[in-house]
mmCIF file of C-alpha atoms in Angstrom:
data_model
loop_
_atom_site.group_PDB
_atom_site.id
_atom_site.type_symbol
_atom_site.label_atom_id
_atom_site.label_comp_id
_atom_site.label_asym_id
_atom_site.label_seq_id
_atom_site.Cartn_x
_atom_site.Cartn_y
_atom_site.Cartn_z
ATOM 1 C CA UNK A 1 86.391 111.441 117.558
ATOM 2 C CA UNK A 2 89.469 113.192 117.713
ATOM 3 C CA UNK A 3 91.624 112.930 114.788
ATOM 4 C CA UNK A 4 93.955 109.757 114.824
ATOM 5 C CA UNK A 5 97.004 108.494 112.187
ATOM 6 C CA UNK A 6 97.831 105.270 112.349
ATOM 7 C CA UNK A 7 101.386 104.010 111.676
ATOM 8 C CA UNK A 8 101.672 100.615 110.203
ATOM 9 C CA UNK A 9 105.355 99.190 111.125
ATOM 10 C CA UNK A 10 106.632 96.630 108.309
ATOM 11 C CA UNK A 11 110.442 97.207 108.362
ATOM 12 C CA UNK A 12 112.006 94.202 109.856
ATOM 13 C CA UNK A 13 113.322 90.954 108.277
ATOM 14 C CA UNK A 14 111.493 87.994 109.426
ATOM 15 C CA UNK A 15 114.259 85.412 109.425
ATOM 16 C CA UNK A 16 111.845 82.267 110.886
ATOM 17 C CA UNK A 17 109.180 83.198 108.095
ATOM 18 C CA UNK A 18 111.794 83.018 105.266
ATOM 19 C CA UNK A 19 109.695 85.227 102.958
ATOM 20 C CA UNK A 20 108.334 88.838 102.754
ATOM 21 C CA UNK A 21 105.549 88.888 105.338
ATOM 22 C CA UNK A 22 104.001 91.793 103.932
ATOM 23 C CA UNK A 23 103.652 90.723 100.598
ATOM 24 C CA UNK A 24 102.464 87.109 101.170
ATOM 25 C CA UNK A 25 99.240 86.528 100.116
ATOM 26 C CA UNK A 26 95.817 86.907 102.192
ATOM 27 C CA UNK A 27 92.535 86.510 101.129
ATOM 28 C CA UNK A 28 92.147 87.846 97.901
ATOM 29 C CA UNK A 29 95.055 90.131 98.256
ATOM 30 C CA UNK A 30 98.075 90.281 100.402
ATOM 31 C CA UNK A 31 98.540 90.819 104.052
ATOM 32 C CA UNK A 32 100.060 94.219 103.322
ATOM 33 C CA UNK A 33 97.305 95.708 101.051
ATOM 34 C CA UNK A 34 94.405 93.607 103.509
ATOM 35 C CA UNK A 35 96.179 95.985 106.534
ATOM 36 C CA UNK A 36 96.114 99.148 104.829
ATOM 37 C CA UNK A 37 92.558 98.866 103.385
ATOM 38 C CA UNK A 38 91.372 98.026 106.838
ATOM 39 C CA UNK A 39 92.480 100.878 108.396
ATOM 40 C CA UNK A 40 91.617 103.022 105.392
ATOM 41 C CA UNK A 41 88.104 101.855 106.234
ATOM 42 C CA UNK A 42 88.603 103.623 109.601
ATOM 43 C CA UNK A 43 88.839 107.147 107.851
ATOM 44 C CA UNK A 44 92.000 107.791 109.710
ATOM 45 C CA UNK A 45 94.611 109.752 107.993
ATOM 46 C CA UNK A 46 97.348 110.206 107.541
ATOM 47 C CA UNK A 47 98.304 106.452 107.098
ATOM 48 C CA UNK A 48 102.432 105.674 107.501
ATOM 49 C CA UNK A 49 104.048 102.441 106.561
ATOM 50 C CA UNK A 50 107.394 102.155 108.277
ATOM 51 C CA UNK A 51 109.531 100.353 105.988
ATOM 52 C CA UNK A 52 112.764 98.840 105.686
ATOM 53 C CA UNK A 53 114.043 94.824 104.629
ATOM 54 C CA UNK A 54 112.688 95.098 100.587
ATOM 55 C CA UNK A 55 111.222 98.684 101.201
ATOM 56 C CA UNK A 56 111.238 99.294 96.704
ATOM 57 C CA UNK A 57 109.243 96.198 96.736
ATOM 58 C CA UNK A 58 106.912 97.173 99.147
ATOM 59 C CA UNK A 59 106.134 101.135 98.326
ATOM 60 C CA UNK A 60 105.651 99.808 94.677
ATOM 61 C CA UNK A 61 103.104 97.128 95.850
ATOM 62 C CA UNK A 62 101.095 99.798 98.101
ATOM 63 C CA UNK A 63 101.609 103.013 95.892
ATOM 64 C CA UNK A 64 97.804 102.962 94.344
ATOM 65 C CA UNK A 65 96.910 103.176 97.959
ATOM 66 C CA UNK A 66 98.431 106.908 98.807
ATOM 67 C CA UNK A 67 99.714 105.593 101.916
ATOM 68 C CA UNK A 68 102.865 107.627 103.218
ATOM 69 C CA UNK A 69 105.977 106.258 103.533
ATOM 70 C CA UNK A 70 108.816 106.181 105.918
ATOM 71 C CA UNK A 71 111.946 103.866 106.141
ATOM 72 C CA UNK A 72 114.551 102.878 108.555
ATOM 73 C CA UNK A 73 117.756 102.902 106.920
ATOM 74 C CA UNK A 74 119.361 100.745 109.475
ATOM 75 C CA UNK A 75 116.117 97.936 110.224
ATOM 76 C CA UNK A 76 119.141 95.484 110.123
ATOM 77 C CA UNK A 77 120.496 97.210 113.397
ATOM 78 C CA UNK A 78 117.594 98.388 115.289
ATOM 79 C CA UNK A 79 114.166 97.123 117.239
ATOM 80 C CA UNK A 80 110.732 97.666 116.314
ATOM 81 C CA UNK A 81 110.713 100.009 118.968
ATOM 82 C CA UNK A 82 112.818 102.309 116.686
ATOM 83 C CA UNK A 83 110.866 102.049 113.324
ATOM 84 C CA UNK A 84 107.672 103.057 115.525
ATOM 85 C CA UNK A 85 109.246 106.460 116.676
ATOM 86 C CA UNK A 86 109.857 106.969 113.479
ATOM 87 C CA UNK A 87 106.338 106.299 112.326
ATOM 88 C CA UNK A 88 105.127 108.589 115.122
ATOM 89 C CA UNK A 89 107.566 111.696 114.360
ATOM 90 C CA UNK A 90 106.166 111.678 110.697
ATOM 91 C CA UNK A 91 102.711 111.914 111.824
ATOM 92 C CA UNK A 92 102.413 113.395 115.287
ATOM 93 C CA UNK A 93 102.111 117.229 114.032
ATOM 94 C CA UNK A 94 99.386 116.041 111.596
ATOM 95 C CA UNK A 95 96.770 114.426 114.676
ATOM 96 C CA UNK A 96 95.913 114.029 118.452
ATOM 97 C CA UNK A 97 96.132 110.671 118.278
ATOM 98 C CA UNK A 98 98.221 107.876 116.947
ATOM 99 C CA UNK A 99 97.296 104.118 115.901
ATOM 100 C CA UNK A 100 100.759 102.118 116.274
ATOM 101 C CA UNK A 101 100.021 98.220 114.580
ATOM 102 C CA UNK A 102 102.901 95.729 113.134
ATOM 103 C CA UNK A 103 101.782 94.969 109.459
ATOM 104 C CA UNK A 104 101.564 90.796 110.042
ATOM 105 C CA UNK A 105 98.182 90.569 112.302
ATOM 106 C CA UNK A 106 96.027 90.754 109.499
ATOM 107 C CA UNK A 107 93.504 88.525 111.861
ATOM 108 C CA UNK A 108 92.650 91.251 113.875
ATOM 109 C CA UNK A 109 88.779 92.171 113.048
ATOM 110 C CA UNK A 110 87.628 95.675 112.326
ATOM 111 C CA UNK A 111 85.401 95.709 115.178
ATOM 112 C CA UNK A 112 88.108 95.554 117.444
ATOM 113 C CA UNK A 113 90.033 97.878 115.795
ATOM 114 C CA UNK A 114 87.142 100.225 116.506
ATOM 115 C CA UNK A 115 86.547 99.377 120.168
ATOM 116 C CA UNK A 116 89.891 100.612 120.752
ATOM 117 C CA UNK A 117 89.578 104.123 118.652
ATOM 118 C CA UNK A 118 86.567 104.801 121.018
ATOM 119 C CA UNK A 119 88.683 104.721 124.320
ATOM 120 C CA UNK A 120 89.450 108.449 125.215
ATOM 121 C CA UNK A 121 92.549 107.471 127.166
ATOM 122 C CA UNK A 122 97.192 108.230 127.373
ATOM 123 C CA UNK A 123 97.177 104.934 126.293
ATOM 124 C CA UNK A 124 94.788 102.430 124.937
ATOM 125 C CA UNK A 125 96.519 98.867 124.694
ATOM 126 C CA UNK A 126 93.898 95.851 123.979
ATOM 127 C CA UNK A 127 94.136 92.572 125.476
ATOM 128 C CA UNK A 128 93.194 89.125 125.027
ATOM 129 C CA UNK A 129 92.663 86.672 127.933
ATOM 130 C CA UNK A 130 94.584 88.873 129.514
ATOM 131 C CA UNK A 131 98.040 88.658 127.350
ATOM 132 C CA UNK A 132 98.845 92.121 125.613
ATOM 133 C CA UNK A 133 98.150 92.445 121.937
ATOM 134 C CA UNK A 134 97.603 95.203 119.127
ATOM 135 C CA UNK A 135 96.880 97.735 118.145
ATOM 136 C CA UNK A 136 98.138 100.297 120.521
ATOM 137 C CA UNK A 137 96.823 103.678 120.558
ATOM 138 C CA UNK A 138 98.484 107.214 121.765
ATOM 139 C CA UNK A 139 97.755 110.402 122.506
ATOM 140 C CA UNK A 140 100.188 113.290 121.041
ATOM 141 C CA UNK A 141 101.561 113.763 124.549
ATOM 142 C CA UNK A 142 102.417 110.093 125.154
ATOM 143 C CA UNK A 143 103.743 109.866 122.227
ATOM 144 C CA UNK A 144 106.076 112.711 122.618
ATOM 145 C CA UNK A 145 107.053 111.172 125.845
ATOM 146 C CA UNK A 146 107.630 107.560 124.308
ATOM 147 C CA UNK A 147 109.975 108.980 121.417
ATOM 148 C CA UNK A 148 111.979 111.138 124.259
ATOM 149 C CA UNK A 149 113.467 107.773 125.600
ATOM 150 C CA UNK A 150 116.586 106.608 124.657
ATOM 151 C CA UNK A 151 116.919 103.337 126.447
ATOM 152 C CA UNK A 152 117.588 100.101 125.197
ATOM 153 C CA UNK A 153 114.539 98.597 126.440
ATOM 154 C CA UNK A 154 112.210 98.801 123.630
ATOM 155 C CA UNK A 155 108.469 100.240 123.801
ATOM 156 C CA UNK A 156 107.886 98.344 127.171
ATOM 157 C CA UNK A 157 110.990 99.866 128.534
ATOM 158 C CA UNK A 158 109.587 103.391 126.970
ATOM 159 C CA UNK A 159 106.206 102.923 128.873
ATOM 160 C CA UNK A 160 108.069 101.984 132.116
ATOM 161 C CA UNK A 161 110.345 104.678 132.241
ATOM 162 C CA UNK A 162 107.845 107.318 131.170
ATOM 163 C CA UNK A 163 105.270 106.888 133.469
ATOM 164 C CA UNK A 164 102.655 106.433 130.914
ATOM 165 C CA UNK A 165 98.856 105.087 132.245
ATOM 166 C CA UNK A 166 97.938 102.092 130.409
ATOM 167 C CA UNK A 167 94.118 101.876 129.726
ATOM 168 C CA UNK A 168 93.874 97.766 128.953
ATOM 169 C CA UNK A 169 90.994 96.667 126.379
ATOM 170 C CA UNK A 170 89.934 92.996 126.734
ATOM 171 C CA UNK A 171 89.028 92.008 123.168
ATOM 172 C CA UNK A 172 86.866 88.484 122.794
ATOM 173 C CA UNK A 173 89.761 88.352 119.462
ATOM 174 C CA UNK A 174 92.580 86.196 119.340
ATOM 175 C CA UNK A 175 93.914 88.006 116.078
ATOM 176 C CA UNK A 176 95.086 91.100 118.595
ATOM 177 C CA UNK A 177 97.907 88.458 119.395
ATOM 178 C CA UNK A 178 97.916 86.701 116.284
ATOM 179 C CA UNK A 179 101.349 87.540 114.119
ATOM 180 C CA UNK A 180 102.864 85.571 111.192
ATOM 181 C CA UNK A 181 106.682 84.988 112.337
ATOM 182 C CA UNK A 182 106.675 80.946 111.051
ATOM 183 C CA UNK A 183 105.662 79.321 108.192
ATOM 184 C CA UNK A 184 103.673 77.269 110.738
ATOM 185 C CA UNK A 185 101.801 80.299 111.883
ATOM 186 C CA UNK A 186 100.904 81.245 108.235
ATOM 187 C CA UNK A 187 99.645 78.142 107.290
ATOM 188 C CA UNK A 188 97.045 77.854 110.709
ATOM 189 C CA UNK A 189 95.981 81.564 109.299
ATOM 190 C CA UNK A 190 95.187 80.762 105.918
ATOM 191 C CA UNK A 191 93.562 77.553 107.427
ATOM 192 C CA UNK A 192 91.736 80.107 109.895
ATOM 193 C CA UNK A 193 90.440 82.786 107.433
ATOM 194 C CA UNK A 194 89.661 80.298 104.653
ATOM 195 C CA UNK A 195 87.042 78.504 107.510
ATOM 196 C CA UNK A 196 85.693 82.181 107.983
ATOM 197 C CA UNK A 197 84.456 82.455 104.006
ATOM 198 C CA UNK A 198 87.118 84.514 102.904
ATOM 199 C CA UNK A 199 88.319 81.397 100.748
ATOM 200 C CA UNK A 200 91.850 80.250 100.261
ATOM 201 C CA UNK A 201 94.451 83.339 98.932
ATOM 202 C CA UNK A 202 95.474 82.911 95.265
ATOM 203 C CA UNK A 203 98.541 83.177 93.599
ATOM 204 C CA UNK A 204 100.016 81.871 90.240
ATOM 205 C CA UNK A 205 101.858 78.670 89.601
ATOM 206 C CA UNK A 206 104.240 78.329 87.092
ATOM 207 C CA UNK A 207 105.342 74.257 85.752
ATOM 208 C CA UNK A 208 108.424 74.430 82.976
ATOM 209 C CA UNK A 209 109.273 71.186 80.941
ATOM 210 C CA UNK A 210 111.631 70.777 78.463
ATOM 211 C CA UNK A 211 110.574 69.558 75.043
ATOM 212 C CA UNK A 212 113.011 68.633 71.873
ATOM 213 C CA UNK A 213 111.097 65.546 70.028
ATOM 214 C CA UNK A 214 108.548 65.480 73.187
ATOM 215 C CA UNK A 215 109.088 66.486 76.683
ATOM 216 C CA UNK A 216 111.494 64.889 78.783
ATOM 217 C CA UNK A 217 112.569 67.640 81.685
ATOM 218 C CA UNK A 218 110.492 68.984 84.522
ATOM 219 C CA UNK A 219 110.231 69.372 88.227
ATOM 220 C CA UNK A 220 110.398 65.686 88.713
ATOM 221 C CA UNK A 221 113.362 64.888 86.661
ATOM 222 C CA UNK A 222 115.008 67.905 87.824
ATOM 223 C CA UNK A 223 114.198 66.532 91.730
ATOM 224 C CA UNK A 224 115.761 63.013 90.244
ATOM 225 C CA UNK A 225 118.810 64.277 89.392
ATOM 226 C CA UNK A 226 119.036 66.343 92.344
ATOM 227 C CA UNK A 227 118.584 63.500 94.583
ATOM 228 C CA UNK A 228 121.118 61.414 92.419
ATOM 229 C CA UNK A 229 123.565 63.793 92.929
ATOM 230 C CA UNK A 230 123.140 63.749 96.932
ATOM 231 C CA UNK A 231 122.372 60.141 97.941
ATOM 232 C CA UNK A 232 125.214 59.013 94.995
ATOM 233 C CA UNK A 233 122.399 56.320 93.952
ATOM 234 C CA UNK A 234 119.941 55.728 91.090
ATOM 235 C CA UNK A 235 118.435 53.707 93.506
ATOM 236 C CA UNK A 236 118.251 55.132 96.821
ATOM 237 C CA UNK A 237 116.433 58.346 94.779
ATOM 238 C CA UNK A 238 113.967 56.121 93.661
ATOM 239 C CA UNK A 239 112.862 55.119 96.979
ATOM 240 C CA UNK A 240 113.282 58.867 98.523
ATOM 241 C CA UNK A 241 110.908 59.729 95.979
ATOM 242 C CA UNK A 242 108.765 56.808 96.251
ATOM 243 C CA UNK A 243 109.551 56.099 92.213
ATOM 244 C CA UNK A 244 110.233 52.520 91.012
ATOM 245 C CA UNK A 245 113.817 51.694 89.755
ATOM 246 C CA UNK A 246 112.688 50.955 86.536
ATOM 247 C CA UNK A 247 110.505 54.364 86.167
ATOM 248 C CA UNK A 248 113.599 56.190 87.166
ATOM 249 C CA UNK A 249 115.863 54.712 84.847
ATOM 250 C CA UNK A 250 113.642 55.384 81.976
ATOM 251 C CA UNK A 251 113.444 59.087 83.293
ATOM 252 C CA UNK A 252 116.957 59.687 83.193
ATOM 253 C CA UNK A 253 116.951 57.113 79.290
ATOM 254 C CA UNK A 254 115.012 59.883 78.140
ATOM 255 C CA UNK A 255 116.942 62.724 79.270
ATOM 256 C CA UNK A 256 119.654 61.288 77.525
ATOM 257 C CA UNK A 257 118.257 60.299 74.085
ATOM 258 C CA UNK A 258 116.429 64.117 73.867
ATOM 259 C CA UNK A 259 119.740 65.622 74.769
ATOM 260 C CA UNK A 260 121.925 63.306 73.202
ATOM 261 C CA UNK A 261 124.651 62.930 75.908
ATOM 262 C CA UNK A 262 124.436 61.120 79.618
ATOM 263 C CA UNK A 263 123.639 63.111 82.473
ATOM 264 C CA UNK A 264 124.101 61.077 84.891
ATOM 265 C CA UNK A 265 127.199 58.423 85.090
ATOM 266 C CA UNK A 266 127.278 55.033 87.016
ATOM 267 C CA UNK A 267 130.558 54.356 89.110
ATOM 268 C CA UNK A 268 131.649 50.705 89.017
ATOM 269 C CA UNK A 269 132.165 48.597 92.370
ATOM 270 C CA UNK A 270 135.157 48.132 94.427
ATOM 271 C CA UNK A 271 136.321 49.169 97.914
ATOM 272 C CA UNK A 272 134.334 51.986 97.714
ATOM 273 C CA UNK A 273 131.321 50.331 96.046
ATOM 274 C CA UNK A 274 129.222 51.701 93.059
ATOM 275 C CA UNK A 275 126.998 54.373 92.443
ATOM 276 C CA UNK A 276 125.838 57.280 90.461
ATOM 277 C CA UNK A 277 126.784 60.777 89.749
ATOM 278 C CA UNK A 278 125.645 63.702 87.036
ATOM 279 C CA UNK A 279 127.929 64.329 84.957
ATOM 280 C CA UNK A 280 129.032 67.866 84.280
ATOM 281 C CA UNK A 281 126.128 68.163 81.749
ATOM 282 C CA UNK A 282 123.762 66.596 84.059
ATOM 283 C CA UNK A 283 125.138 69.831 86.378
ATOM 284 C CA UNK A 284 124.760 72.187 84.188
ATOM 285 C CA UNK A 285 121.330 71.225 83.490
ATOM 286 C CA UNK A 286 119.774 70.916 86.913
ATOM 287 C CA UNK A 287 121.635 74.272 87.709
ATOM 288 C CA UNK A 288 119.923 76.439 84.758
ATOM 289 C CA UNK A 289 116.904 74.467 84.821
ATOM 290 C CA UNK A 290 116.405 75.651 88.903
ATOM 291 C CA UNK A 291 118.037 79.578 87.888
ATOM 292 C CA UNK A 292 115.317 79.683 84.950
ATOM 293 C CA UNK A 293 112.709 78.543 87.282
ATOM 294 C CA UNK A 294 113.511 81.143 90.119
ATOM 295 C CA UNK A 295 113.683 84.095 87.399
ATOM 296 C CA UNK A 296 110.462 82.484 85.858
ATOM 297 C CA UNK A 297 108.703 82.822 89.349
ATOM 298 C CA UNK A 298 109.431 86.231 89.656
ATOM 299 C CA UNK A 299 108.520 87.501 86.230
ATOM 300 C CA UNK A 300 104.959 85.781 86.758
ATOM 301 C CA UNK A 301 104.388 87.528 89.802
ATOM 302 C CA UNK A 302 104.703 90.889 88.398
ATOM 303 C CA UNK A 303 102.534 90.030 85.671
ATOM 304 C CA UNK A 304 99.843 88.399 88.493
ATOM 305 C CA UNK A 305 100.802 92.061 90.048
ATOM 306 C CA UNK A 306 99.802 93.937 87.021
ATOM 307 C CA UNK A 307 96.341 91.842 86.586
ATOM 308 C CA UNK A 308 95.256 90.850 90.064
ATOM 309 C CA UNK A 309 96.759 93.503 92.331
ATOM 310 C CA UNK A 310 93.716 95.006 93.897
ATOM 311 C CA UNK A 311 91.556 91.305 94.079
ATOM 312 C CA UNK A 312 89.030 90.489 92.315
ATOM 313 C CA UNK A 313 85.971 91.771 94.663
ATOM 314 C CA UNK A 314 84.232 95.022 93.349
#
């Protein structure tokens, strides 16, 4: 087999996802680290990760796995079209061929992956009931050709205008097609590898409450007062969170008698009616309590990093 690189594109920002694709976890893992040991497993070298949005973030999560490195200063401002030309110009003096993948179709099965490395062809592009998919695979010569354009019409526009012969691979996989861009399309994944055996991915969960005599502040006050504050009723929070009037009142009772001042204040009738409202305490609280919580979460995934980074198979 002649000797191939593969280039593993993870620069943009995914702003449907609304997290770090890369980074999210799969299996026992994360889809970055399942990628890059899958095409390890292929022996092809030299391995480039294009990166980009949070590209600190990701080198430091994939630096035990001597991948190279590569990143598009301006992701912001450019297609994927652009972050794979630069994948290719790092790698093309190094191999004859080129393996071009996204980093968010972790579905895709090694088998397939290996059907396509055995196709001698310009271009080797798989396909699944007939709909394009990944990974795409180049010769040095069509890959010199592709990074030549300067259109604005992305890789397809690149193919078009260079007069490159496609060699389509129907694949019996829908993963060649499968990408995470929603939270939707994460979920049916997890859902999707977890009823192949590869069990649900973990990650650590973190629950702070706030103790003085005995504890009296966690996620579900916190929510309380948070809904308070919108809906401008004890009452109407109750039924948002499907509490009883009398368990919320004794919620926010016991707020007040650990902290010794009110936290939330009740506005008498008239032409605009009653209602409730936090006080500037009651602010103060929800706002640090949410701030420690979000600095909290990160801290404990570094230390899940440090621990669990490489899964737990041998």
């Amino acid at each position: 087999m002649k000797k191939t690189g593969a280039v593993l594109v993870a620069a943009g920002l995914s702003s449907r996802m609304k997290d770090f694709k890369p980074m999210l976890p799969y299996g026992d893992s994360t889809i970055a680290l399942h990628m890059v040991d899958m095409i390890q497993q292929m022996k092809l070298y030299p391995v480039v990760v294009v990166t980009g949005y949070r590209a600190a973030d990701l080198e430091a999560h994939l630096f035990h796995t001597g991948v190279r490195f590569v990143k598009n200063e301006r992701y912001q401002d450019t297609e994927m079209f652009d972050s794979v030309v630069l994948g290719i110009k790092n790698v093309m003096e190094e191999c004859e061929r080129m393996m071009i993948m996204p980093v968010d179709i972790p579905a895709i099965r090694t088998e397939t992956i290996r059907q396509a490395l055995m196709v001698d062809a310009e271009m080797v592009r798989t396909r699944y009931h007939g709909e394009p998919g990944h990974p795409i695979i180049l010769s040095r010569e069509t890959a010199e050709k592709l990074c030549g354009y300067t259109g604005d019409g992305g890789l397809r526009g690149a193919m078009e205008h260079s007069g490159i012969t496609i060699t389509d691979l129907e694949v019996d996989d829908p993963g060649v097609r499968w990408d995470v861009d929603t939270p939707e399309e994460y979920y049916k994944l997890i859902e999707w590898n977890y009823s192949q055996g590869a069990g649900y991915p973990i990650r650590p969960q973190i629950r702070i409450r706030l103790t003085a005599n005995e504890p009296f502040f966690g996620p579900g006050t916190c929510e309380l007062l948070e809904q308070i504050e919108e809906t401008g009723s004890i009452r109407e929070a109750c039924i948002r969170m499907n509490l009883s009037y009398s368990k919320g009142s004794k919620m926010i009772r016991l707020i007040d008698s650990q902290l010794g001042f009110p936290v939330v204040r009740r506005k008498c009738g008239g032409l605009g009616g009653g209602g409730s409202e936090l006080t500037e305490s009651g602010r103060r609280l929800v706002k640090s309590y949410r701030a420690m919580e979000e600095e909290l979460e990160v801290k404990t995934d570094e230390i899940y990093k440090k621990y669990y980074e490489k899964g737990f198979k041998n």
